[in-house]
XYZ file of C-alpha atoms in Angstrom:
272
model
C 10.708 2.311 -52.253
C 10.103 -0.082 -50.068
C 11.954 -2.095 -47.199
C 12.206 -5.773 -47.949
C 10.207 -8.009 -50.174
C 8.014 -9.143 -47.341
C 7.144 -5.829 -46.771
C 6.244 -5.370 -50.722
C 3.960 -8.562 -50.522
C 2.634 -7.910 -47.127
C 1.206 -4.485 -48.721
C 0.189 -6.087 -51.823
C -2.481 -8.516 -49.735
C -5.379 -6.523 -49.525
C -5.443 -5.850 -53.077
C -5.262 -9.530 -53.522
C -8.337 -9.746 -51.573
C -10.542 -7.381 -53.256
C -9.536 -8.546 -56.524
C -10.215 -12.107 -55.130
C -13.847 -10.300 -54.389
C -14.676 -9.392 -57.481
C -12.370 -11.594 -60.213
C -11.299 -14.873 -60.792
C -12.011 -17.197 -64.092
C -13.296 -15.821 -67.389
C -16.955 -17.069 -68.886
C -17.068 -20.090 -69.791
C -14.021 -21.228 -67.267
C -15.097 -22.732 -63.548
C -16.522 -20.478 -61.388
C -14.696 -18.382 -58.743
C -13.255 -19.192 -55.518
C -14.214 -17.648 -52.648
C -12.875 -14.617 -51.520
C -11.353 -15.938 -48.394
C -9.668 -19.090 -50.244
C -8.014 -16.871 -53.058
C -6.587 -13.789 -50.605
C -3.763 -15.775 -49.898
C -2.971 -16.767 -53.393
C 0.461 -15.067 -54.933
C -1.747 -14.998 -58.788
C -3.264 -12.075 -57.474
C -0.196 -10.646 -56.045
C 1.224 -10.914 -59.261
C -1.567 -9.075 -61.042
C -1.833 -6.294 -58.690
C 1.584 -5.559 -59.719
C 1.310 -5.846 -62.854
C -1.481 -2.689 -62.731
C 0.643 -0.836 -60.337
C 3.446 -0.820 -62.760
C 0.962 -0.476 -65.529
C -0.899 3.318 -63.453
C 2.340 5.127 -62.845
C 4.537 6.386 -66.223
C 7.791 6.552 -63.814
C 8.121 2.949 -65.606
C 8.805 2.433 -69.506
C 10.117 0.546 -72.296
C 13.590 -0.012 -73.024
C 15.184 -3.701 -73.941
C 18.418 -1.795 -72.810
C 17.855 -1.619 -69.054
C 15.299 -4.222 -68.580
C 16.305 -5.275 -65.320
C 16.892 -1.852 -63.772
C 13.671 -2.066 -62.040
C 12.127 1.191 -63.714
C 12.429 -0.163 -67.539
C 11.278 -3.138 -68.761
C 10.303 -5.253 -72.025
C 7.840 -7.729 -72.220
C 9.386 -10.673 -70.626
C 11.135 -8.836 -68.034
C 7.339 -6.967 -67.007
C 6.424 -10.655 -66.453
C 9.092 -12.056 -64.996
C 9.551 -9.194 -62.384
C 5.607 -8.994 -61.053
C 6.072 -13.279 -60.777
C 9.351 -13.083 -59.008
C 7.893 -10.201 -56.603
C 4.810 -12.414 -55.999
C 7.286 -15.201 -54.403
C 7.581 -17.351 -57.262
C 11.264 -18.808 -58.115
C 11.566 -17.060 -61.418
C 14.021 -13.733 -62.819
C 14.151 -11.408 -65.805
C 18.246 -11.521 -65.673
C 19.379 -13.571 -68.474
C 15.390 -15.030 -69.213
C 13.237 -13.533 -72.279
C 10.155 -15.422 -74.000
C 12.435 -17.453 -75.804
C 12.910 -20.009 -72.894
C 9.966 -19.030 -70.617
C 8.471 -21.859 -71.956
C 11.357 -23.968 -69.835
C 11.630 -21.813 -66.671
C 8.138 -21.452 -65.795
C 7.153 -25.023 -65.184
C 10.026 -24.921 -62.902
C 8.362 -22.328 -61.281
C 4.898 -24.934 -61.284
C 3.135 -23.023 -64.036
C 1.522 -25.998 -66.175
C 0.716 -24.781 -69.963
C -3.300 -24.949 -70.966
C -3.767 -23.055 -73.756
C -5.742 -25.905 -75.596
C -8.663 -24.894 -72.237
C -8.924 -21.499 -73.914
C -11.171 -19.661 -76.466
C -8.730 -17.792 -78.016
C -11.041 -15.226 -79.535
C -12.570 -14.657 -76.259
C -10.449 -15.627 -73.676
C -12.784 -17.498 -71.808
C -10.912 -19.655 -69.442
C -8.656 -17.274 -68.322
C -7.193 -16.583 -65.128
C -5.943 -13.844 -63.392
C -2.019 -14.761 -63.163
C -1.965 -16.629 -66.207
C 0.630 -15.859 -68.846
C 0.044 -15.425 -72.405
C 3.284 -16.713 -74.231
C 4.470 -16.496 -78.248
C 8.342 -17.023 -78.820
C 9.193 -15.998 -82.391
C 11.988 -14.120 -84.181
C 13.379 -11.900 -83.785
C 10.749 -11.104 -80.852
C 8.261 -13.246 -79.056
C 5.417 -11.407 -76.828
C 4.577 -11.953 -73.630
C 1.371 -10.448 -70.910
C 0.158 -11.612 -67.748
C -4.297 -11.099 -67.296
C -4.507 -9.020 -64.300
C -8.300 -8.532 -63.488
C -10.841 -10.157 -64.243
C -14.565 -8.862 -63.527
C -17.576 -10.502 -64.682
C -16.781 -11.225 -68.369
C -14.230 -8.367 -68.839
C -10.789 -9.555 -69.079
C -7.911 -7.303 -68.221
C -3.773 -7.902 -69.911
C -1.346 -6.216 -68.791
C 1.741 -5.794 -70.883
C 4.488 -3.930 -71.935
C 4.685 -2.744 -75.413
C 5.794 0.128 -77.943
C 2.677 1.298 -78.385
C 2.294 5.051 -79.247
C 5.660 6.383 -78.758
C 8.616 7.145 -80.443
C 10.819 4.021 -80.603
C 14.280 3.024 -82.033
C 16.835 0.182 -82.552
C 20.102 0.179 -81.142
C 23.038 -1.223 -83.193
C 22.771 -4.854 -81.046
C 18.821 -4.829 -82.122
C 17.330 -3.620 -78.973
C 14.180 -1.546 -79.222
C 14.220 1.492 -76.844
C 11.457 4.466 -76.222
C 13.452 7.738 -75.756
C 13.415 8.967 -72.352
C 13.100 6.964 -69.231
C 9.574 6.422 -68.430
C 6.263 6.015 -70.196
C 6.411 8.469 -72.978
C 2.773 7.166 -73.899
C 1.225 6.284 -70.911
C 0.851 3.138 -73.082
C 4.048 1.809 -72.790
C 3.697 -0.721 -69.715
C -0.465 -0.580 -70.203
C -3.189 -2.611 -68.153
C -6.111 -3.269 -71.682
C -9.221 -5.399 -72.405
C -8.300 -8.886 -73.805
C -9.518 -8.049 -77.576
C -6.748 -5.344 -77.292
C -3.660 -7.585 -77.385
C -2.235 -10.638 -79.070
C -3.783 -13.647 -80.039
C -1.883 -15.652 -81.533
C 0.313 -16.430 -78.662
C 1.213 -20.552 -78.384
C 1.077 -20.756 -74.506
C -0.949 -20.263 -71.703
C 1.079 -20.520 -68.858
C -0.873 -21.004 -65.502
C 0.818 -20.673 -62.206
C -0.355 -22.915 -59.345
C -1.470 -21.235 -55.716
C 0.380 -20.967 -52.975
C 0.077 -18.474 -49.513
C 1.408 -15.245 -48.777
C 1.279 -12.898 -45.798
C -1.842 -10.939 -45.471
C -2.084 -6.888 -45.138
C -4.214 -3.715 -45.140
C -5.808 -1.503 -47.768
C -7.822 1.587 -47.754
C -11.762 0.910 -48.140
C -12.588 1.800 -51.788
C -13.957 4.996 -52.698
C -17.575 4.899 -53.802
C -18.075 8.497 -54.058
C -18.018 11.298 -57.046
C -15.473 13.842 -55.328
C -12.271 14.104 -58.054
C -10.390 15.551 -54.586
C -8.178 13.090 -52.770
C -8.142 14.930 -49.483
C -12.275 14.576 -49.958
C -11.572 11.132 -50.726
C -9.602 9.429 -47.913
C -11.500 11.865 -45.446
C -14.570 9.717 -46.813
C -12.944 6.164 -46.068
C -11.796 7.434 -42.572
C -8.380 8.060 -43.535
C -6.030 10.824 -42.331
C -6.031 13.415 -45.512
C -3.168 15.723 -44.521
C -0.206 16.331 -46.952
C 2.481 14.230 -44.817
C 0.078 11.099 -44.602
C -0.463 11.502 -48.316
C 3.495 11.700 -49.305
C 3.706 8.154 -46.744
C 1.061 7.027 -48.885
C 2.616 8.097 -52.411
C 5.317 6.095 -51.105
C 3.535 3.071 -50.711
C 2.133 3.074 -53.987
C 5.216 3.868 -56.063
C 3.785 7.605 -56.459
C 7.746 9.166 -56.111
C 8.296 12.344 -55.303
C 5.186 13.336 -54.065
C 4.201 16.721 -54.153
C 0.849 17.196 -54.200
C 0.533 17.538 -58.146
C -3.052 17.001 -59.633
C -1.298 13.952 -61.899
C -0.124 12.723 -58.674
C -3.618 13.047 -56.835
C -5.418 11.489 -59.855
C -3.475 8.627 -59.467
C -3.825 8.277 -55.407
C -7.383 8.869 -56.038
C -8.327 6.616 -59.262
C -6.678 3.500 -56.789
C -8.534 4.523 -53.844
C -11.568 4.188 -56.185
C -10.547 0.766 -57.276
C -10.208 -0.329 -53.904
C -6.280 -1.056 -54.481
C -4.558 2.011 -52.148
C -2.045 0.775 -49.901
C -2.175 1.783 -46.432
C 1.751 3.231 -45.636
C-alpha cells in the first residue's frame, strides 16, 4: 500500500499537525504545546495510525495472524502503530506480558501514578495503557485528545462472533472487522481501567508532509467535498487517494466515499 516506511510517515505528518492543533494533554495535565513544536513529534504519528487502522474494517481481530499486517490483537495494534511511528519496538514474538520491559527500551518512562484513573486526566496522546494478567493482559494507545474528550484506540472482541482455537487463541471469523468494533477508536470511560501502566513515549522528529484542508461543509458527497478544499474530484484522483488512506480496492462505493469523506472532515485525508 505504500512504498517505503518514509513514505508512510512522510504522509502521516500533516495529520500529526492538525492533531497537534487541536490535542495534546488531558484536564488537569500541563497544557499543550504548540502546534509547530508537536508536528514533528512521532506520538502523534502513532495515534493517527492507530485511527486509520481503527476507520477501515479491512483490519480485524485474530491472535492467529497478528503480525500479518491486516489482523491484529491488542498488543500487536500497539506495537505495530509505535514501530510505524519510528520507534525501535515489534509485535513478532512481544505481547503485554513483557511490554512492560521493551518499551523503556524504546524511551517510554511509566507514569501511571500522574493519572486520574477515573478520568484520565493526564493523558497524552501516544501514551499506552498497559495490564498484563492471565491468561490475557490488555493493552490501548489514546489517540486524540480534544478539549477534555479523550480518545483510546484498541483492539478488542467486542460485538462479534469469537472463538478459541485448540492453542487458546481467540479469533473473530472472517478476516476483517466483522463489527466495525473490532480494532475501534472510543471515549476513555469506554475502555479499561484497571490497567497497571501508563507507558509514555518520549518525542522525537519525523519528516513533515501534506494533507487535504478539512472539510467544514454539510455536503455527504465526496466529489462535493474535495471540489470544496480545492482538490481534484475525478474518479482516478480519488482511487490515488483511496490508496493513500488504506481505502483498497477503490471503487467508488458509498462505504468507500463515507470513509474518504468522514477523514476529509476530520482534517486527516492524505494527499496521494
Amino acid at each position: 500500500m505504500h512504498k517505503n516506511a518514509s513514505t508512510r510517515l512522510g504522509r502521516l505528518a500533516r495529520m500529526a499537525v492538525t492533531m497537534a492543533a487541536a490535542i495534546g494533554i488531558a484536564a488537569g495535565g500541563v497544557a499543550a504545546q504548540a502546534p509547530g513544536a508537536q508536528a514533528l513529534d512521532k506520538r502523534y504519528i502513532a495515534a493517527a495510525e492507530a485511527q486509520n487502522i481503527a476507520a477501515n474494517n479491512y483490519y480485524g481481530y485474530d491472535m492467529r495472524y497478528r503480525t500479518d499486517g491486516r489482523s491484529f490483537d491488542c498488543s500487536s495494534l500497539v506495537l505495530t502503530v509505535l514501530r510505524k511511528a519510528g520507534y525501535n519496538v515489534t509485535p513478532v514474538g512481544n505481547g503485554t506480558a513483557n511490554m512492560v520491559t521493551l518499551l523503556p527500551k524504546a524511551g517510554f518512562t511509566n507514569v501511571v501514578t500522574k493519572i486520574n484513573k477515573n478520568t484520565g486526566a493526564g493523558l497524552q496522546i501516544g501514551d499506552v495503557l498497559l495490564r498484563t494478567g492471565t491468561p490475557y493482559g490488555h493493552t490501548a494507545i489514546v489517540s486524540a485528545i480534544i478539549g477534555s474528550t479523550i480518545k483510546v484506540t484498541e483492539a478488542t472482541t467486542t460485538g462479534s462472533k469469537c472463538s478459541t482455537d485448540k492453542k487458546g487463541l481467540v479469533y473473530c471469523g472472517a478476516f476483517g472487522d466483522q463489527s466495525g468494533n473490532e480494532i475501534r477508536t472510543v471515549p476513555y470511560s469506554s475502555v479499561m481501567h484497571n490497567y497497571q501502566y501508563v507507558m509514555r513515549p518520549g518525542t522525537s522528529p519525523t519528516p513533515n508532509t501534506t494533507y487535504f484542508p478539512r472539510y467544514t461543509g454539510t455536503s455527504n458527497s465526496i466529489v462535493v467535498a474535495l471540489a470544496a478544499v480545492g482538490a481534484d474530484s475525478s474518479y482516478a484522483y480519488r482511487t490515488k487517494i483511496a490508496a493513500a488512506n488504506g481505502i483498497s480496492g477503490y471503487t467508488g462505493t458509498a462505504a468507500q466515499n463515507t470513509k474518504m469523506l468522514n477523514l476529509l472532515k476530520a482534517g486527516t485525508l492524505k494527499k496521494p
